[in-house]
Amino acid sequence: MLKQRVLTALAIGPISLVLLFTLGGGWFACFVGAIVVLSAWEWANLAGFGDNRERTLFALAICVVLSLAWSSGVVWQRWPLWLAFWGWLLCCYWVVRYPASESQWNGRAMRLAMGVGALVPCWIGLNQLRVEPLWLLYVLFVVWGADISAYFAGRAFGDRKLAPRVSPGKSWAGVYGGLAGTAVLAVLMALIEGLGFGEFIWLVIVTWIVTFASVLGDLCESMLKRHRGLKDSSQLLPGHGGILDRVDSLTAAVPIFALLAPWVGS
């Protein structure tokens, strides 16, 4: 399994990064849109639609939504990011209250709506951040850095569980480790950008909010998988599960960072 995970990561990771930062405009939108559409196909299963035809129909519906958002200019507007912000706050309540909150979201239509609210703003946020590639790279490093720091901190000090009913492997030590790791990234980014002290403090605050959001995105998918009795969102990535299993943190982190980042230098 480890060999399979490494080979898949080596095959997909570098290519994805190159495409993220060489494609622009409509080509970039299509590339990240393809990832979102495949994620939608997996999300439909989390929503309770196990039939491939139903899952494909939802994926095609998301494709249409992305096309309309691009052609109408909605992709450059900020209100979808605000909707995502409030939507993730609601998801936070559901995760904290799980399983008592299950009756509020366990309908298939509600879970599909959650998918739209998670995936479409993420795509919009990626397109908006692509205008400033350094900020796009930064949010990716924040999510990855938080995940890596949380893993090692959790392994070393993870006695107190974060959300044992949702994801037993996550701990508060992991959260603190993630915050420490991303604070270092904020320092480096501030030095690269030449930010003043006030801008640096705001960057740290935004970075920590995004770090919490990345954890929430992971927990939300874990909650839905637990409800469905699934280990992985799919088997599209050998050794890694599904695409959603790799981008779940980004679905929350990207739109929130895209919403808050413009204020860092204001």
Short mmCIF file of C-alpha atoms in Angstrom, two decimals:
data_model
loop_
_atom_site.label_atom_id
_atom_site.label_comp_id
_atom_site.label_asym_id
_atom_site.label_seq_id
_atom_site.Cartn_x
_atom_site.Cartn_y
_atom_site.Cartn_z
CA MET A 1 0.00 0.00 0.00
CA LEU A 2 2.83 2.42 0.87
CA LYS A 3 4.53 1.72 -2.49
CA GLN A 4 1.25 2.33 -4.29
CA ARG A 5 0.68 5.61 -2.43
CA VAL A 6 4.20 6.84 -3.26
CA LEU A 7 3.93 5.93 -6.95
CA THR A 8 0.54 7.63 -7.27
CA ALA A 9 1.82 10.76 -5.51
CA LEU A 10 4.92 10.91 -7.74
CA ALA A 11 2.80 10.47 -10.86
CA ILE A 12 0.12 13.03 -10.02
CA GLY A 13 1.66 15.57 -7.63
CA PRO A 14 4.37 17.19 -9.79
CA ILE A 15 2.18 17.23 -12.90
CA SER A 16 -0.67 18.88 -11.00
CA LEU A 17 1.62 21.58 -9.58
CA VAL A 18 3.10 22.33 -12.99
CA LEU A 19 -0.35 22.64 -14.54
CA LEU A 20 -1.61 24.80 -11.68
CA PHE A 21 1.08 27.39 -12.26
CA THR A 22 1.53 27.24 -16.03
CA LEU A 23 -2.08 27.26 -17.15
CA GLY A 24 -3.99 30.52 -17.11
CA GLY A 25 -7.41 31.91 -17.86
CA GLY A 26 -9.89 29.42 -19.24
CA TRP A 27 -7.36 26.58 -19.35
CA PHE A 28 -6.72 26.91 -15.62
CA ALA A 29 -10.46 27.07 -14.95
CA CYS A 30 -10.96 23.88 -16.98
CA PHE A 31 -8.13 22.05 -15.21
CA VAL A 32 -9.33 22.79 -11.67
CA GLY A 33 -12.91 22.39 -12.91
CA ALA A 34 -12.12 18.82 -13.97
CA ILE A 35 -10.89 18.08 -10.45
CA VAL A 36 -14.05 19.62 -8.98
CA VAL A 37 -16.31 17.64 -11.33
CA LEU A 38 -14.61 14.37 -10.41
CA SER A 39 -14.96 15.33 -6.76
CA ALA A 40 -18.66 15.95 -7.38
CA TRP A 41 -18.98 12.43 -8.76
CA GLU A 42 -17.55 11.15 -5.47
CA TRP A 43 -19.66 13.54 -3.38
CA ALA A 44 -22.84 12.14 -4.87
CA ASN A 45 -21.93 8.82 -3.29
CA LEU A 46 -21.44 10.53 0.07
CA ALA A 47 -24.89 12.04 -0.44
CA GLY A 48 -26.43 8.59 -0.79
CA PHE A 49 -26.48 8.19 -4.57
CA GLY A 50 -24.58 4.98 -5.18
CA ASP A 51 -25.74 4.41 -8.76
CA ASN A 52 -23.16 5.53 -11.34
CA ARG A 53 -25.80 7.20 -13.51
CA GLU A 54 -26.99 9.35 -10.61
CA ARG A 55 -23.44 10.24 -9.64
CA THR A 56 -22.59 11.16 -13.23
CA LEU A 57 -25.71 13.32 -13.45
CA PHE A 58 -24.64 15.31 -10.39
CA ALA A 59 -21.13 15.69 -11.79
CA LEU A 60 -22.57 17.01 -15.07
CA ALA A 61 -24.82 19.41 -13.14
CA ILE A 62 -21.76 20.80 -11.35
CA CYS A 63 -20.03 21.15 -14.72
CA VAL A 64 -22.97 23.23 -15.97
CA VAL A 65 -22.88 25.40 -12.83
CA LEU A 66 -19.16 26.08 -13.30
CA SER A 67 -19.70 26.95 -16.97
CA LEU A 68 -22.46 29.39 -16.08
CA ALA A 69 -20.38 30.94 -13.31
CA TRP A 70 -17.55 31.49 -15.78
CA SER A 71 -19.66 32.87 -18.63
CA SER A 72 -21.64 35.19 -16.34
CA GLY A 73 -18.62 36.55 -14.48
CA VAL A 74 -19.79 35.17 -11.12
CA VAL A 75 -16.40 33.47 -10.85
CA TRP A 76 -14.85 36.89 -10.10
CA GLN A 77 -17.45 38.01 -7.56
CA ARG A 78 -17.06 37.75 -3.80
CA TRP A 79 -20.56 36.81 -2.69
CA PRO A 80 -20.03 33.06 -3.37
CA LEU A 81 -17.05 33.21 -1.01
CA TRP A 82 -19.21 34.80 1.68
CA LEU A 83 -21.81 32.07 1.19
CA ALA A 84 -19.04 29.51 1.62
CA PHE A 85 -17.87 31.24 4.81
CA TRP A 86 -21.31 31.03 6.43
CA GLY A 87 -21.86 27.54 5.07
CA TRP A 88 -18.68 26.27 6.67
CA LEU A 89 -19.68 27.85 9.98
CA LEU A 90 -22.87 25.79 9.79
CA CYS A 91 -20.84 22.68 8.97
CA CYS A 92 -18.68 23.41 12.01
CA TYR A 93 -21.80 23.33 14.16
CA TRP A 94 -22.86 20.03 12.59
CA VAL A 95 -19.43 18.47 13.15
CA VAL A 96 -19.24 19.63 16.77
CA ARG A 97 -22.77 18.37 17.45
CA TYR A 98 -22.38 15.05 15.61
CA PRO A 99 -24.20 12.63 15.86
CA ALA A 100 -26.98 14.74 17.43
CA SER A 101 -26.93 17.03 14.37
CA GLU A 102 -27.35 14.16 11.91
CA SER A 103 -31.08 14.69 11.47
CA GLN A 104 -30.41 18.23 10.18
CA TRP A 105 -28.33 17.18 7.18
CA ASN A 106 -28.85 13.46 6.53
CA GLY A 107 -31.38 13.96 3.72
CA ARG A 108 -29.90 13.21 0.31
CA ALA A 109 -30.92 16.59 -1.13
CA MET A 110 -29.27 18.40 1.78
CA ARG A 111 -26.05 16.45 1.32
CA LEU A 112 -26.05 17.28 -2.39
CA ALA A 113 -26.52 20.95 -1.49
CA MET A 114 -23.55 20.64 0.87
CA GLY A 115 -21.53 19.36 -2.07
CA VAL A 116 -22.49 22.32 -4.24
CA GLY A 117 -21.63 24.70 -1.39
CA ALA A 118 -18.25 23.05 -0.84
CA LEU A 119 -17.07 22.48 -4.41
CA VAL A 120 -18.27 25.49 -6.42
CA PRO A 121 -16.84 28.20 -4.09
CA CYS A 122 -13.59 26.24 -3.94
CA TRP A 123 -13.33 26.43 -7.73
CA ILE A 124 -14.19 30.14 -7.63
CA GLY A 125 -11.57 30.76 -4.94
CA LEU A 126 -8.88 28.93 -6.93
CA ASN A 127 -9.60 31.07 -9.99
CA GLN A 128 -9.48 34.29 -8.00
CA LEU A 129 -6.24 33.32 -6.27
CA ARG A 130 -4.65 32.36 -9.61
CA VAL A 131 -4.48 36.10 -10.38
CA GLU A 132 -1.74 36.28 -7.70
CA PRO A 133 0.07 32.93 -8.07
CA LEU A 134 2.14 33.46 -4.92
CA TRP A 135 -1.02 33.57 -2.79
CA LEU A 136 -2.33 30.44 -4.49
CA LEU A 137 0.94 28.68 -3.71
CA TYR A 138 0.77 29.99 -0.15
CA VAL A 139 -2.67 28.56 0.63
CA LEU A 140 -1.60 25.20 -0.78
CA PHE A 141 1.47 25.22 1.46
CA VAL A 142 -0.66 26.26 4.45
CA VAL A 143 -2.97 23.28 3.96
CA TRP A 144 -0.14 20.84 3.33
CA GLY A 145 1.97 22.32 6.13
CA ALA A 146 -0.92 22.12 8.59
CA ASP A 147 -1.52 18.49 7.65
CA ILE A 148 2.13 17.48 8.02
CA SER A 149 2.65 19.40 11.27
CA ALA A 150 -0.59 18.00 12.70
CA TYR A 151 0.47 14.45 11.83
CA PHE A 152 3.77 14.62 13.69
CA ALA A 153 2.37 16.59 16.65
CA GLY A 154 -0.53 14.18 16.91
CA ARG A 155 1.77 11.17 16.83
CA ALA A 156 3.91 12.64 19.60
CA PHE A 157 1.34 14.24 21.89
CA GLY A 158 -2.11 13.21 20.59
CA ASP A 159 -3.82 11.92 23.72
CA ARG A 160 -6.75 14.36 23.77
CA LYS A 161 -9.00 13.63 20.79
CA LEU A 162 -10.44 16.46 18.71
CA ALA A 163 -13.65 14.87 17.40
CA PRO A 164 -13.58 11.16 18.32
CA ARG A 165 -17.10 10.48 17.01
CA VAL A 166 -16.21 11.92 13.59
CA SER A 167 -12.51 11.14 13.13
CA PRO A 168 -10.88 9.24 16.01
CA GLY A 169 -7.37 9.80 14.66
CA LYS A 170 -7.41 13.58 15.02
CA SER A 171 -6.24 15.24 18.24
CA TRP A 172 -6.00 18.71 19.74
CA ALA A 173 -2.22 18.30 19.75
CA GLY A 174 -2.45 17.91 15.98
CA VAL A 175 -4.38 21.17 15.73
CA TYR A 176 -1.81 23.02 17.84
CA GLY A 177 1.00 21.49 15.78
CA GLY A 178 -0.73 22.63 12.60
CA LEU A 179 -1.09 26.16 13.94
CA ALA A 180 2.59 26.25 14.86
CA GLY A 181 3.63 24.97 11.44
CA THR A 182 1.51 27.47 9.53
CA ALA A 183 2.69 30.34 11.74
CA VAL A 184 6.20 29.62 10.45
CA LEU A 185 4.85 29.79 6.90
CA ALA A 186 3.24 33.16 7.69
CA VAL A 187 6.60 34.49 8.89
CA LEU A 188 8.29 33.36 5.69
CA MET A 189 5.51 34.84 3.54
CA ALA A 190 5.72 38.16 5.40
CA LEU A 191 9.47 38.32 4.74
CA ILE A 192 9.03 37.47 1.06
CA GLU A 193 6.29 40.07 0.59
CA GLY A 194 7.95 42.70 2.82
CA LEU A 195 4.83 43.10 4.95
CA GLY A 196 4.64 45.60 7.77
CA PHE A 197 3.99 44.52 11.35
CA GLY A 198 0.23 45.13 11.17
CA GLU A 199 -0.03 43.28 7.87
CA PHE A 200 2.02 40.43 9.32
CA ILE A 201 -0.31 40.10 12.33
CA TRP A 202 -3.33 40.03 10.02
CA LEU A 203 -1.62 37.41 7.85
CA VAL A 204 -1.06 35.21 10.91
CA ILE A 205 -4.72 35.58 11.92
CA VAL A 206 -5.91 34.75 8.38
CA THR A 207 -3.49 31.82 8.21
CA TRP A 208 -4.78 30.38 11.48
CA ILE A 209 -8.40 30.81 10.36
CA VAL A 210 -7.54 28.94 7.17
CA THR A 211 -5.72 26.26 9.19
CA PHE A 212 -8.88 25.67 11.25
CA ALA A 213 -10.90 25.68 8.01
CA SER A 214 -8.67 22.98 6.51
CA VAL A 215 -9.30 20.79 9.55
CA LEU A 216 -13.03 21.45 9.25
CA GLY A 217 -13.07 20.46 5.57
CA ASP A 218 -11.43 17.16 6.47
CA LEU A 219 -13.82 16.55 9.38
CA CYS A 220 -16.89 17.34 7.27
CA GLU A 221 -15.96 14.72 4.69
CA SER A 222 -15.15 12.24 7.48
CA MET A 223 -18.60 12.88 8.97
CA LEU A 224 -20.30 12.14 5.67
CA LYS A 225 -18.20 9.02 5.09
CA ARG A 226 -19.00 7.78 8.59
CA HIS A 227 -22.70 8.33 7.92
CA ARG A 228 -22.40 6.29 4.70
CA GLY A 229 -20.13 3.65 6.22
CA LEU A 230 -17.33 4.41 3.73
CA LYS A 231 -13.57 4.37 4.28
CA ASP A 232 -12.71 6.34 1.13
CA SER A 233 -14.70 8.60 -1.17
CA SER A 234 -13.71 6.35 -4.12
CA GLN A 235 -10.74 4.39 -5.47
CA LEU A 236 -9.80 6.79 -8.27
CA LEU A 237 -6.31 7.31 -6.80
CA PRO A 238 -4.64 3.96 -6.05
CA GLY A 239 -3.39 3.90 -2.49
CA HIS A 240 -4.92 7.31 -1.72
CA GLY A 241 -8.65 6.62 -1.98
CA GLY A 242 -10.59 9.28 -3.84
CA ILE A 243 -9.90 12.80 -5.05
CA LEU A 244 -12.07 14.19 -2.26
CA ASP A 245 -9.86 12.43 0.26
CA ARG A 246 -6.97 14.55 -1.05
CA VAL A 247 -8.76 17.89 -1.52
CA ASP A 248 -11.30 17.88 1.33
CA SER A 249 -9.22 20.35 3.35
CA LEU A 250 -8.91 22.66 0.34
CA THR A 251 -12.68 22.84 -0.16
CA ALA A 252 -12.93 24.89 3.03
CA ALA A 253 -9.50 26.53 3.11
CA VAL A 254 -9.40 27.95 -0.43
CA PRO A 255 -12.65 30.00 -0.50
CA ILE A 256 -12.05 31.38 2.99
CA PHE A 257 -8.48 32.35 2.16
CA ALA A 258 -9.62 33.91 -1.13
CA LEU A 259 -12.18 35.92 0.86
CA LEU A 260 -9.73 37.19 3.50
CA ALA A 261 -6.40 37.44 1.68
CA PRO A 262 -7.14 40.70 -0.21
CA TRP A 263 -7.29 42.49 3.16
CA VAL A 264 -3.77 41.47 4.16
CA GLY A 265 -2.17 44.30 2.23
CA SER A 266 -5.07 46.76 2.52
#
